[in-house]
XYZ file of C-alpha atoms in Angstrom:
533
model
C -114.727 -73.943 -73.339
C -114.148 -77.580 -72.487
C -110.927 -79.132 -73.675
C -113.003 -81.998 -75.077
C -114.646 -79.568 -77.519
C -111.190 -78.038 -78.569
C -109.522 -81.262 -79.346
C -111.992 -83.341 -81.458
C -109.491 -85.871 -82.837
C -108.301 -86.827 -79.356
C -111.768 -87.198 -78.040
C -113.008 -89.389 -80.956
C -109.940 -91.636 -80.611
C -110.443 -92.100 -76.880
C -114.066 -92.486 -76.538
C -115.310 -93.443 -80.073
C -118.140 -90.996 -79.734
C -118.819 -88.808 -82.819
C -121.093 -85.765 -82.992
C -123.203 -84.735 -86.025
C -124.868 -81.537 -86.974
C -128.327 -82.750 -86.069
C -127.474 -83.386 -82.425
C -129.539 -81.339 -79.954
C -128.052 -79.314 -77.222
C -129.197 -81.714 -74.569
C -127.760 -84.692 -76.437
C -124.539 -82.784 -77.108
C -124.207 -82.120 -73.398
C -124.809 -85.818 -72.662
C -122.069 -86.762 -75.147
C -119.724 -84.232 -73.569
C -120.376 -85.882 -70.199
C -119.767 -89.416 -71.501
C -116.479 -88.163 -73.138
C -115.428 -86.683 -69.873
C -116.229 -89.831 -67.952
C -114.333 -92.064 -70.539
C -111.316 -89.793 -70.492
C -111.145 -89.453 -66.727
C -111.652 -93.126 -66.335
C -108.456 -93.814 -68.401
C -106.466 -91.082 -66.959
C -103.690 -93.540 -65.507
C -101.976 -93.859 -68.931
C -103.505 -90.936 -70.685
C -100.872 -88.601 -72.304
C -100.770 -84.925 -71.633
C -102.287 -82.426 -73.861
C -100.197 -80.040 -76.011
C -101.239 -76.773 -74.300
C -101.110 -75.587 -70.714
C -104.713 -74.469 -70.539
C -105.914 -78.017 -71.715
C -103.731 -79.723 -69.222
C -104.864 -77.572 -66.311
C -108.489 -77.912 -67.266
C -108.210 -81.669 -67.395
C -106.473 -81.778 -63.989
C -109.226 -79.592 -62.571
C -111.776 -82.049 -63.833
C -109.842 -85.051 -62.334
C -109.562 -83.371 -58.975
C -113.095 -82.233 -59.061
C -112.520 -78.428 -58.912
C -111.089 -78.769 -55.391
C -110.779 -75.569 -53.592
C -107.182 -76.324 -52.362
C -105.862 -76.987 -55.730
C -103.741 -73.972 -56.931
C -103.106 -73.237 -60.525
C -101.376 -70.429 -62.231
C -100.559 -69.613 -65.890
C -97.500 -67.398 -66.346
C -95.864 -66.046 -69.446
C -92.114 -65.940 -69.285
C -90.549 -63.039 -71.361
C -87.046 -62.334 -72.526
C -85.549 -60.566 -75.586
C -85.843 -63.573 -77.860
C -89.222 -65.089 -77.151
C -92.262 -65.598 -74.855
C -93.170 -69.037 -73.347
C -96.286 -69.820 -71.583
C -96.014 -72.083 -68.574
C -98.365 -73.361 -65.903
C -97.948 -74.156 -62.151
C -100.099 -76.628 -60.334
C -99.863 -77.598 -56.773
C -101.977 -78.354 -53.644
C -101.947 -75.501 -51.258
C -101.899 -77.691 -48.181
C -99.313 -80.243 -49.346
C -96.830 -78.187 -51.105
C -94.636 -75.394 -49.571
C -96.198 -72.284 -51.076
C -93.257 -70.226 -50.085
C -90.886 -72.488 -51.852
C -93.174 -72.432 -54.907
C -93.407 -68.634 -55.015
C -89.929 -67.463 -53.947
C -87.789 -70.404 -55.398
C -89.542 -71.945 -58.294
C -91.300 -69.068 -59.909
C -88.686 -66.384 -59.124
C -85.737 -68.733 -60.265
C -87.622 -69.626 -63.540
C -88.348 -65.936 -64.263
C -84.933 -64.503 -63.522
C -83.020 -67.312 -65.297
C -85.304 -67.008 -68.314
C -84.673 -63.383 -68.584
C -80.859 -63.972 -68.751
C -81.325 -66.435 -71.649
C -79.877 -64.934 -74.704
C -80.869 -67.690 -77.273
C -84.170 -68.890 -78.470
C -85.377 -72.104 -76.983
C -86.720 -74.583 -79.579
C -89.960 -76.306 -78.507
C -88.511 -79.747 -78.821
C -85.503 -78.628 -76.493
C -87.572 -76.607 -74.053
C -88.091 -79.534 -71.378
C -84.518 -80.421 -71.202
C -83.521 -76.711 -71.141
C -85.866 -75.874 -68.340
C -84.645 -78.906 -66.317
C -80.919 -78.430 -66.746
C -80.496 -74.715 -67.100
C -83.442 -72.821 -65.680
C -84.338 -74.790 -62.612
C -81.468 -74.947 -60.133
C -83.230 -76.950 -57.269
C -82.871 -80.693 -56.711
C -85.592 -83.211 -57.012
C -86.845 -82.389 -60.641
C -88.136 -85.170 -62.884
C -90.249 -85.575 -66.014
C -93.847 -87.094 -66.431
C -95.683 -87.461 -69.582
C -98.984 -89.139 -68.400
C -101.620 -87.963 -65.973
C -101.267 -91.094 -63.790
C -97.805 -90.259 -62.840
C -98.599 -86.554 -62.676
C -101.544 -87.022 -60.386
C -99.647 -89.411 -58.080
C -96.712 -86.878 -57.505
C -99.112 -83.986 -57.276
C -100.986 -85.621 -54.463
C -97.769 -86.272 -52.668
C -97.119 -82.489 -52.448
C -94.929 -81.983 -55.569
C -95.297 -79.016 -57.963
C -96.098 -79.557 -61.620
C -94.596 -77.316 -64.272
C -96.561 -77.292 -67.561
C -95.019 -75.769 -70.712
C -96.916 -74.783 -73.851
C -96.523 -76.932 -76.961
C -94.950 -79.740 -74.896
C -96.748 -82.936 -74.098
C -94.701 -83.560 -70.997
C -94.258 -81.762 -67.803
C -91.547 -81.369 -64.997
C -92.315 -82.376 -61.504
C -90.440 -80.323 -58.779
C -90.108 -81.652 -55.220
C -91.911 -79.070 -53.031
C -93.542 -81.220 -50.251
C -94.266 -79.599 -47.048
C -93.453 -81.801 -44.004
C -96.313 -82.045 -41.531
C -95.140 -84.197 -38.578
C -95.116 -84.321 -34.976
C -91.654 -84.090 -33.209
C -89.799 -87.238 -32.718
C -90.738 -88.230 -29.181
C -90.159 -91.119 -26.632
C -91.753 -94.441 -27.234
C -95.096 -94.903 -25.761
C -95.564 -98.736 -26.054
C -92.021 -100.271 -26.129
C -90.747 -98.419 -23.071
C -87.360 -99.088 -21.888
C -85.224 -97.796 -19.027
C -81.816 -97.350 -20.673
C -82.732 -97.591 -24.381
C -82.918 -94.718 -26.858
C -85.717 -92.139 -26.271
C -86.772 -91.619 -29.844
C -89.538 -93.364 -31.824
C -90.986 -93.310 -35.383
C -93.621 -90.808 -36.250
C -96.250 -90.615 -39.080
C -93.716 -89.104 -41.659
C -92.132 -91.879 -43.911
C -89.033 -89.875 -44.753
C -88.299 -89.049 -41.032
C -88.663 -92.761 -40.269
C -86.248 -93.739 -42.962
C -83.780 -91.192 -41.753
C -83.928 -92.495 -38.211
C -83.006 -95.879 -39.485
C -80.217 -94.596 -41.701
C -78.760 -92.726 -38.720
C -78.073 -96.008 -37.036
C -77.411 -98.167 -40.161
C -74.850 -96.130 -42.188
C -74.371 -98.876 -44.663
C -74.365 -98.340 -48.400
C -76.066 -101.714 -48.750
C -79.082 -100.609 -46.818
C -81.677 -100.609 -49.713
C -85.025 -98.807 -49.581
C -87.446 -99.845 -52.350
C -90.754 -97.955 -52.745
C -94.120 -99.030 -53.717
C -97.672 -97.392 -54.081
C -100.462 -99.380 -52.647
C -104.177 -98.655 -52.674
C -106.243 -97.689 -55.744
C -107.746 -94.799 -53.964
C -105.229 -93.934 -51.098
C -102.033 -94.323 -53.252
C -100.108 -95.074 -50.019
C -96.351 -94.997 -50.013
C -94.878 -98.265 -48.826
C -91.150 -98.832 -48.503
C -89.430 -102.170 -47.955
C -85.899 -101.861 -46.335
C -83.169 -104.482 -45.906
C -79.336 -104.839 -45.854
C -78.303 -106.302 -49.095
C -75.994 -109.198 -48.421
C -77.401 -109.762 -44.790
C -81.049 -110.441 -45.740
C -81.474 -113.565 -47.787
C -82.617 -113.207 -51.253
C -85.437 -115.714 -50.639
C -86.896 -113.649 -47.787
C -86.551 -110.451 -49.734
C -88.389 -111.970 -52.731
C -91.141 -113.369 -50.624
C -91.902 -110.066 -48.932
C -91.699 -108.173 -52.266
C -93.930 -110.729 -53.819
C -96.625 -110.263 -51.115
C -96.466 -106.515 -51.382
C -96.837 -106.634 -55.212
C -99.961 -108.899 -54.827
C -101.871 -106.525 -52.646
C -105.067 -105.364 -54.375
C -107.062 -102.986 -52.272
C -108.725 -99.581 -52.329
C -106.816 -98.185 -49.585
C -104.193 -98.777 -46.714
C -105.440 -96.738 -43.673
C -103.479 -98.371 -40.747
C -100.598 -100.668 -40.161
C -102.943 -103.376 -39.460
C -104.195 -103.347 -43.096
C -100.719 -104.117 -44.294
C -100.375 -106.824 -41.683
C -103.489 -108.500 -43.051
C -102.198 -108.479 -46.601
C -98.716 -109.778 -45.697
C -100.127 -112.459 -43.400
C -99.481 -116.095 -43.804
C -102.257 -118.466 -45.182
C -102.080 -120.394 -41.924
C -104.422 -118.892 -39.338
C -103.039 -117.983 -35.980
C -103.769 -115.626 -33.059
C -100.009 -115.283 -32.573
C -98.250 -112.336 -34.332
C -96.352 -113.735 -37.232
C -95.457 -110.261 -38.225
C -93.745 -108.060 -35.755
C -94.277 -104.218 -35.414
C -92.165 -101.863 -33.466
C -92.096 -98.051 -32.929
C -88.396 -98.076 -31.905
C -85.766 -97.161 -34.352
C -83.034 -98.979 -32.417
C -85.130 -102.077 -32.398
C -85.707 -101.892 -36.156
C -82.003 -101.284 -36.842
C -81.108 -104.394 -34.758
C -83.548 -106.450 -36.853
C -81.829 -105.237 -39.932
C -78.537 -106.528 -38.620
C -80.127 -109.862 -38.105
C -81.004 -110.102 -41.698
C -84.776 -109.206 -41.454
C -86.747 -107.139 -43.728
C -88.630 -103.909 -42.711
C -91.862 -102.534 -44.137
C -92.648 -98.844 -43.544
C -96.026 -97.325 -44.335
C -96.583 -93.541 -44.818
C -98.752 -92.159 -42.075
C -97.988 -94.965 -39.569
C -95.632 -94.519 -36.368
C -95.117 -98.355 -36.484
C -93.072 -100.411 -38.936
C -93.423 -104.119 -39.726
C -90.604 -106.665 -39.404
C -90.492 -110.019 -41.147
C -89.981 -112.688 -40.197
C -91.097 -112.854 -36.566
C -90.293 -115.389 -33.805
C -91.832 -116.264 -30.564
C -88.730 -115.392 -28.671
C -88.868 -111.840 -30.110
C -91.773 -111.062 -27.791
C -89.584 -112.101 -24.714
C -86.843 -109.610 -25.692
C -86.591 -105.974 -24.641
C -83.991 -103.535 -25.861
C -83.048 -103.096 -22.185
C -81.624 -106.553 -22.413
C -78.781 -105.226 -24.523
C -77.954 -102.512 -22.022
C -77.705 -105.138 -19.084
C -75.224 -107.809 -18.391
C -75.920 -111.216 -19.924
C -76.957 -112.723 -16.557
C -79.454 -109.956 -15.988
C -80.801 -110.264 -19.461
C -81.195 -113.902 -18.958
C -82.946 -113.569 -15.630
C -85.509 -111.073 -16.975
C -86.287 -113.104 -20.077
C -86.958 -116.100 -18.105
C -89.272 -113.926 -15.837
C -91.153 -112.824 -19.023
C -91.498 -116.491 -20.151
C -93.037 -117.518 -16.774
C -95.140 -114.452 -16.884
C -96.484 -115.620 -20.240
C -97.393 -119.014 -19.072
C -98.864 -117.816 -15.742
C -101.153 -115.168 -17.514
C -102.668 -117.966 -19.772
C -102.768 -120.975 -17.356
C -103.225 -119.735 -13.778
C -106.917 -119.120 -13.665
C -107.586 -122.388 -15.551
C -105.356 -124.317 -13.221
C -107.095 -122.837 -10.205
C -110.456 -123.837 -11.487
C -109.348 -127.297 -12.443
C -107.993 -128.018 -9.064
C -110.737 -126.334 -6.875
C -113.570 -128.014 -8.945
C -112.139 -131.385 -9.798
C -108.834 -132.102 -7.961
C -109.207 -130.543 -4.601
C -107.076 -133.226 -3.069
C -103.978 -131.689 -4.650
C -104.366 -128.704 -2.233
C -102.756 -129.082 1.214
C -105.574 -129.740 3.787
C -105.126 -126.325 5.722
C -105.100 -124.428 2.386
C -108.263 -126.369 1.312
C -109.969 -125.355 4.614
C -109.078 -121.805 4.064
C -110.447 -121.668 0.517
C -113.505 -123.536 1.465
C -114.096 -121.039 4.440
C -113.840 -118.043 1.952
C -116.492 -119.569 -0.316
C -119.028 -120.400 2.332
C -121.148 -117.324 1.612
C -120.235 -116.688 -2.050
C -123.454 -116.960 -4.275
C -121.584 -117.848 -7.400
C -119.739 -121.097 -8.356
C -115.884 -120.861 -8.799
C -116.274 -120.894 -12.719
C -118.513 -117.812 -12.708
C -116.282 -116.120 -9.993
C -113.177 -116.363 -12.297
C -115.129 -115.231 -15.311
C -116.543 -112.057 -13.576
C -113.194 -111.109 -12.115
C -111.214 -111.754 -15.435
C -113.748 -109.740 -17.344
C -113.691 -106.843 -14.776
C -109.986 -106.668 -15.014
C -110.055 -106.647 -18.721
C -112.714 -103.952 -18.688
C -110.551 -101.811 -16.471
C -107.273 -102.389 -18.442
C -109.159 -101.503 -21.731
C -110.670 -98.259 -20.339
C -107.372 -97.423 -18.909
C -105.775 -97.737 -22.292
C -108.360 -95.243 -23.837
C -107.849 -92.569 -21.116
C -105.167 -90.040 -20.890
C -101.931 -91.549 -19.773
C -101.846 -89.681 -16.515
C -105.209 -91.254 -15.563
C -105.086 -94.664 -17.384
C -102.609 -96.549 -15.218
C -104.150 -95.169 -11.981
C -107.609 -96.422 -13.106
C -106.322 -99.905 -14.146
C -104.671 -100.834 -10.894
C -106.356 -98.716 -8.249
C -109.800 -99.538 -9.855
C -109.161 -103.174 -9.915
C -108.074 -103.047 -6.147
C -111.131 -101.061 -5.110
C -113.566 -103.185 -7.052
C -112.116 -106.477 -5.873
C -112.039 -105.339 -2.254
C -115.683 -104.165 -2.420
C -116.757 -107.399 -4.066
C -115.026 -109.481 -1.238
C -116.629 -107.374 1.488
C -120.032 -107.717 -0.249
C -119.546 -111.485 -0.263
C -119.874 -111.688 -4.003
C -116.534 -113.344 -4.571
C -113.732 -114.853 -2.499
C -110.524 -113.228 -1.675
C -108.373 -116.085 -3.233
C -109.940 -115.171 -6.726
C -108.840 -111.613 -6.393
C -105.281 -112.769 -5.728
C -105.346 -115.289 -8.625
C -106.684 -112.675 -11.116
C -104.451 -109.974 -9.869
C -101.328 -112.169 -10.369
C -102.552 -113.177 -13.716
C -103.163 -109.494 -14.654
C -99.752 -108.269 -13.591
C -98.154 -111.181 -15.426
C -99.867 -110.186 -18.609
C -98.519 -106.706 -18.362
C -95.155 -107.776 -18.253
C -95.443 -109.023 -21.836
C -94.369 -105.949 -23.776
C -95.649 -107.102 -27.303
C -99.170 -105.735 -27.540
C -100.189 -108.229 -30.167
C -98.897 -111.160 -28.224
C -100.838 -109.807 -25.197
C -104.036 -109.921 -27.238
C -103.296 -113.643 -28.017
C -102.558 -114.203 -24.308
C -105.892 -112.642 -23.310
C -107.866 -114.852 -25.758
C -105.909 -117.993 -24.568
C -106.696 -117.313 -20.917
C -110.311 -117.473 -21.527
C -110.007 -120.777 -23.561
C -108.106 -122.369 -20.624
C -110.532 -121.021 -18.130
C -113.282 -122.907 -20.149
C -111.073 -126.070 -20.490
C -110.197 -126.111 -16.751
C -113.743 -125.380 -15.648
C -115.382 -128.035 -17.763
C -112.695 -130.873 -18.082
C -110.316 -130.235 -15.236
C -106.554 -130.869 -15.470
C -107.212 -133.338 -18.268
C -108.561 -130.434 -20.296
C -105.653 -128.232 -19.337
C -103.003 -130.758 -20.339
C -104.862 -131.309 -23.640
C -105.031 -127.686 -24.244
C -101.250 -127.158 -23.623
C -100.431 -129.974 -25.999
C -102.594 -128.359 -28.819
C -101.070 -125.008 -28.127
C -97.440 -126.130 -28.246
C -98.257 -128.172 -31.455
C -99.737 -125.094 -33.019
C -96.700 -122.929 -32.093
C -94.307 -125.541 -33.546
C -96.245 -125.691 -36.757
C -96.340 -121.954 -37.564
C -94.200 -120.361 -40.218
C -93.328 -116.730 -40.597
C -92.326 -115.937 -44.231
C -91.073 -119.549 -44.526
C -89.170 -119.740 -41.229
C -90.210 -121.656 -38.243
C -91.893 -119.253 -35.675
C -90.819 -121.393 -32.680
C -87.156 -121.650 -33.776
C -84.594 -122.256 -32.627
C -86.369 -124.570 -30.223
C -88.490 -126.486 -32.690
C -86.801 -127.334 -35.060
C -83.761 -127.209 -32.747
C -80.771 -125.187 -33.986
C -77.902 -124.600 -31.639
C -76.678 -121.640 -33.587
C -79.711 -119.604 -32.605
C -79.533 -120.264 -28.867
C -77.055 -117.364 -28.061
C -79.963 -114.823 -28.026
C -83.038 -116.557 -26.780
C -84.075 -117.036 -23.138
C -80.309 -117.196 -22.502
C -78.390 -114.253 -23.637
C -74.658 -114.772 -24.337
C -72.195 -111.925 -23.583
C -72.149 -109.091 -26.249
C -68.791 -110.240 -27.443
C -69.927 -113.692 -28.303
C -73.260 -112.539 -29.446
C -71.986 -110.715 -32.491
C -68.712 -112.612 -33.033
C -69.923 -114.531 -36.195
C -72.377 -113.502 -38.844
C -74.959 -116.035 -39.573
C -78.136 -115.891 -41.803
C -81.681 -116.262 -40.430
C -82.058 -119.791 -41.841
C -78.725 -120.727 -40.223
C -79.973 -119.507 -36.832
C -83.695 -120.294 -37.324
C -84.354 -123.139 -39.663
C -87.298 -123.518 -41.892
């Protein structure tokens, strides 16, 4: 029998629908369905029923009679009394061995040893404090909290004549092993990376940041997905203004689901549009821990092997964790190389087009004759040549990224060389174009930040168009607009291009020039002291 027929007063109070004796069976069935929809629609704040059977039936209706939902009603017996309890859990999310051998056996054995009669009003406290010996037991009195914890893998313990329940932590951990990073690869850095398990990721950070002031605040985002999101920061190092801003943006998120890390990036984004990554993501625990020590805030999402870091700065994309394993002069040299690679990857094809099409007098005469000789039999103008080769290189790079790692790198480089050589021999393009695009492509691969690499790729085509249509004038104008845009960007209220614009000397110790380790961490400064707003 339906619980909605058993408890008439509850039904009528919730739905306002009343039955009379003249109602036909068809109308009565329709009214029952309306009551069910009304009750289920308000389940978030709906209090539990008074009996185990009613609660289990309502849970089944909420879940939709799911085959992986396990329910069991058990009667505990001792010399003094009998108490009916119910166990509810998802077979795939909860550890069934723990439920059977620890929860049920512990309850049964401890209840048999109880010599006094348990009063109904005290049964919940007695079960929690005396009969259940495991950690992670909490109370719930509404179906909203109950369902959320149930879907996280916890086990629900229902007790007859009690309109509350106990939630017992029984989550089964499904995760791949902690492995080496795949994107932010280093030579001397640590060889562990985040995985898809939120608790594992938090523990990887706590292993490195053994500080009682490391706070981890949890949120549940997504009306349908109920995704666990955690904000982490070091109290006292992270500025309150930054923490409140990140927290405010998280609380304002209204969405049905959070599927990937990019969903979270979108909701935390700045109002100002930019192709540059104003939120940084990393899969490296050592990188994330270093960001915490700088006073930044981390955002972790259950199911994602990447975490978000706020705020982000342009200089972060030029920094590798290897820099902190090398002497300061080596770190400074390699950071300078990365900066040169950044501008080469964006500007080189456009500069080549601007000079070859509009300002050929800038070339030495012998070099100009060499280029002109190569282009004698080429059927395409230089602008089309550059576009074709740039697109071909990006096609190969993208296909290589989608292939198994053992084949991907081979396809990208060897494929580009073979196609370029074949195109030159066929007279479709000139050899100088292959050299220019190859240098551009290799320079782009030096940039380790994937999101910045996407921005670089887009900007490269923008400058190809500017150089091809307007020459060096278009290139200079594009550079001015680009730098103006970079200077105007803000990441969570802090200048993205800091400490260069606005200039702040305190932040220069760890930019393109990296000071010795002893001086780098000699004094503690907040983010706004190093990177002004």
